[in-house]
């Protein structure tokens, strides 16, 4: 379905051509002076300069031509050369009718690509903390946006389940429970199917072991040996590692689920290890990599780089692989298993150099074909009110579970003010609203920017917040239910009528911008654009609601037109919220 903006752009380009002017830059944009017009065209300035004419003369001539298009109720040329535009209400009405008849509200589908989103990065044996929040929320939103547009989306948690941390846990466990069969060299039976620890044990064991290794050189050496034995395939250590993995994954699934975040793949760094020897051999034999002071490196610098970029080390002088090596091996696995058209990596923006190196090595080594895209989205820091990275009151890193609990409680206190909502429903509603508060608070910021995490502000039912958006959707649901309860029949898109008041037309205008907004947000991988749109639509609806007596309207045809309009508004709100991983409760 052609958007309103596309129809206007085509009309403007035709008008410039019909007037004998170049139309390369002819386009329309939303007006920055909504008190004067709804859209504007500023192209006459550039065209006039090339044509040797006054901008106002060009604008006047084009405006006269535009009046013939049938799109506008008002076209005016104003100094020094702007063209102000107001759309015909009938055109807006028809556009919203078509949207309401389409399950996708008029949004056009993508080319059905396979897209891999890497947005987990959690380490096993460690609890999720606030540092894991942004990648999970942004990644889930992008995955849902891609799926909405018809793509095959594959989310991979990409667990940190390999390396020294495993050896540290194994050695600490040996100190505490030396009687376990995993530590008996003479043991010949089948290792126990039940793990010898809980997730609570693991969360205490790892930091203790890490601290011990810094203070005890002998322990650190044994941990390195245990890591090597694990990676060499020692059956006892492999059995322990599988226990660590299974216990950790169950806990991670629970915590990610609380965020309404899910993954299609639960692979880890360990899955990439079989590909590393062949990768390093190929890099060296092909000449893509070279030796430098005992290490194997790949030069990634390019002539047009604005700053000096160091080579990417793929094997240290002691023979150890690095994160870049593991990521390259993971890419080989993903190419062989899925062959995605697009990879989206979401990580802290401070890792930009790593992804620049990793991507360039992947290209130079021919690990992925030229037509497959690699994109990195670097996100900013979630800060406290002091402007520093968010911490607990005692200065520690807050567990994600604790953060979610706190914001749920803050929302519950507000929900519980309604005595008509039973306790169980209040708790469930608080879960839904708290999640929207958390996600919207994050996603409404451009990913690369830092932001201040403020529970009180995020949980507010007023202002640019998740609860405000949900409350708007719930209000619409309530109005529609009241109408049906009073004997009314379900409204249909055909019930829509052209707007008769400025506040009604303003709502029509916002709804008509839905397709271009969500399509643009997906193209730019920018969830914050959808948040901006949600807030604008919610504000437009609430202005309409406060000015128009919807259910009190005596003219039934007009009443049903109002109801059809707000029903379309609710559909747009829910569509956007679903894309961002949020739900709408029945009442608040």
XYZ file of C-alpha atoms in Angstrom, residues 149-378:
230
model
C 8.177 -7.573 8.165
C 8.223 -11.226 7.107
C 11.849 -12.175 7.711
C 13.119 -15.421 9.164
C 14.669 -14.185 12.411
C 17.169 -16.269 14.402
C 18.191 -14.985 17.820
C 21.323 -16.518 19.354
C 22.155 -16.059 23.042
C 25.861 -16.766 22.308
C 26.776 -17.902 25.815
C 30.148 -17.375 27.415
C 30.618 -21.043 28.330
C 34.279 -21.694 27.626
C 37.641 -20.600 28.898
C 39.278 -20.056 32.276
C 36.044 -19.429 34.174
C 35.209 -23.131 33.752
C 38.563 -24.189 35.141
C 38.153 -21.864 38.114
C 34.773 -23.369 38.984
C 36.069 -26.919 38.636
C 39.048 -26.281 40.915
C 36.963 -24.488 43.536
C 34.534 -27.408 43.482
C 37.460 -29.810 43.963
C 38.481 -27.927 47.105
C 34.978 -28.057 48.528
C 33.930 -31.566 47.483
C 37.009 -33.654 46.767
C 34.966 -36.821 47.285
C 32.986 -36.280 44.079
C 33.618 -38.973 41.431
C 34.734 -36.331 38.914
C 37.941 -35.922 40.920
C 38.681 -39.657 41.352
C 41.166 -40.747 38.640
C 40.192 -44.386 39.268
C 36.450 -43.833 38.723
C 35.135 -46.090 35.948
C 31.341 -45.812 36.174
C 28.792 -43.423 34.731
C 28.925 -39.922 36.149
C 25.825 -38.746 38.062
C 22.973 -37.306 36.015
C 22.134 -34.779 38.736
C 24.465 -31.772 39.174
C 26.392 -31.534 42.467
C 25.426 -27.866 42.869
C 22.571 -25.401 42.453
C 22.570 -22.100 40.600
C 22.926 -20.425 44.002
C 26.062 -22.476 44.654
C 27.533 -21.551 41.282
C 26.875 -17.866 41.783
C 28.923 -18.012 44.969
C 31.585 -20.442 43.712
C 32.741 -18.440 40.705
C 33.526 -15.095 42.413
C 35.206 -16.958 45.264
C 37.352 -18.916 42.824
C 38.186 -15.791 40.841
C 39.335 -14.009 43.983
C 41.302 -17.046 45.154
C 43.160 -17.246 41.834
C 44.393 -13.668 42.261
C 45.766 -14.439 45.712
C 46.969 -18.044 45.259
C 49.320 -18.723 42.335
C 49.167 -22.489 42.839
C 45.356 -22.451 42.657
C 45.477 -20.288 39.544
C 47.847 -22.752 37.897
C 45.568 -25.685 38.721
C 42.615 -23.774 37.280
C 44.546 -23.299 34.032
C 45.341 -27.016 33.976
C 41.682 -27.870 34.570
C 40.683 -25.561 31.714
C 43.157 -27.272 29.399
C 41.912 -30.722 30.422
C 38.319 -29.671 29.811
C 39.167 -28.293 26.387
C 41.128 -31.471 25.611
C 38.017 -33.534 26.265
C 38.629 -35.060 29.725
C 35.388 -37.043 30.383
C 35.091 -36.079 34.077
C 35.511 -32.368 33.383
C 33.226 -32.519 30.369
C 30.540 -34.062 32.600
C 30.970 -31.272 35.154
C 30.912 -28.653 32.405
C 27.598 -30.012 31.096
C 26.164 -29.750 34.620
C 27.363 -26.143 34.884
C 25.795 -25.389 31.506
C 22.424 -27.032 32.187
C 21.980 -25.409 35.610
C 22.983 -22.005 34.249
C 20.806 -22.162 31.151
C 17.695 -23.017 33.183
C 18.293 -19.931 35.326
C 19.066 -17.738 32.314
C 15.896 -18.858 30.553
C 13.885 -17.885 33.621
C 15.449 -14.433 33.830
C 15.271 -13.698 30.111
C 11.650 -14.871 30.155
C 10.898 -12.243 32.819
C 11.958 -9.691 30.186
C 9.800 -11.366 27.535
C 13.029 -12.159 25.691
C 13.644 -15.455 23.942
C 16.267 -17.059 21.725
C 15.979 -19.562 18.906
C 19.521 -20.769 19.564
C 21.265 -21.406 22.870
C 24.737 -21.868 21.452
C 27.897 -20.796 23.171
C 31.568 -20.144 22.563
C 32.155 -23.867 23.025
C 30.250 -24.585 19.802
C 32.793 -22.535 17.872
C 35.867 -24.330 19.197
C 35.914 -27.173 16.598
C 36.178 -24.574 13.825
C 39.167 -22.693 15.284
C 42.068 -24.979 14.190
C 40.914 -24.975 10.560
C 40.276 -21.239 10.686
C 43.782 -20.439 11.936
C 45.379 -22.799 9.410
C 43.455 -21.210 6.556
C 44.267 -17.666 7.684
C 47.973 -18.464 7.856
C 48.244 -20.509 4.659
C 46.229 -18.024 2.603
C 48.430 -15.127 3.666
C 45.523 -13.230 5.191
C 47.313 -13.485 8.548
C 50.955 -12.966 9.353
C 53.255 -13.646 12.288
C 54.129 -10.723 14.555
C 56.259 -11.227 17.664
C 55.072 -14.811 17.935
C 51.396 -13.954 17.505
C 49.232 -14.510 14.435
C 47.641 -11.242 13.315
C 45.553 -9.871 10.453
C 46.105 -6.323 9.209
C 42.759 -4.569 8.895
C 43.754 -0.954 8.183
C 42.328 0.615 5.021
C 43.542 3.719 3.145
C 40.481 5.834 3.926
C 40.439 5.134 7.693
C 40.132 8.328 9.721
C 42.263 6.868 12.515
C 44.930 4.223 12.896
C 43.504 0.739 13.501
C 45.710 -1.968 15.035
C 45.959 -5.464 13.553
C 43.525 -8.093 14.837
C 45.250 -10.776 16.898
C 43.731 -14.191 16.157
C 46.287 -16.308 18.058
C 48.450 -15.110 20.917
C 52.139 -15.950 21.161
C 51.318 -18.648 23.748
C 48.935 -20.300 21.276
C 45.710 -19.118 22.903
C 42.758 -17.945 20.824
C 40.945 -14.674 21.565
C 37.408 -13.310 21.384
C 37.921 -12.339 17.759
C 39.008 -15.895 16.954
C 35.933 -17.318 18.659
C 33.633 -14.854 16.875
C 35.159 -15.707 13.498
C 34.736 -19.422 14.191
C 31.137 -18.798 15.273
C 30.560 -16.980 11.985
C 31.828 -20.032 10.088
C 29.368 -22.202 12.018
C 26.504 -19.801 11.313
C 27.314 -19.604 7.621
C 27.420 -23.382 7.282
C 24.253 -23.941 9.339
C 22.037 -21.017 8.321
C 23.723 -18.760 5.752
C 21.980 -15.574 6.960
C 21.565 -12.666 4.562
C 22.159 -10.261 7.439
C 23.920 -10.482 10.801
C 23.065 -7.974 13.526
C 25.442 -7.838 16.517
C 24.337 -5.864 19.557
C 26.931 -4.963 22.172
C 28.320 -2.115 24.256
C 29.540 0.719 22.004
C 32.921 0.506 23.748
C 33.471 -2.736 21.788
C 33.429 -0.918 18.452
C 37.078 -1.703 17.687
C 36.495 -5.424 18.270
C 33.621 -5.510 15.784
C 35.498 -3.414 13.225
C 38.403 -5.869 13.403
C 36.175 -8.944 13.427
C 34.101 -7.791 10.445
C 37.115 -6.830 8.357
C 38.905 -10.114 9.010
C 35.719 -12.001 8.090
C 35.585 -10.107 4.790
C 39.270 -10.493 3.970
C 39.231 -14.183 4.781
C 36.116 -14.758 2.669
C 34.274 -16.321 5.615
C 31.035 -14.780 4.359
C 30.088 -13.958 0.751
C 30.000 -10.283 -0.292
C 26.209 -10.206 -0.443
C 25.830 -11.112 3.240
C 25.722 -8.037 5.484
C 27.388 -7.555 8.863
C 25.976 -4.833 11.109
C 27.002 -3.793 14.597
C 24.775 -1.771 16.909
C 26.713 -0.309 19.806
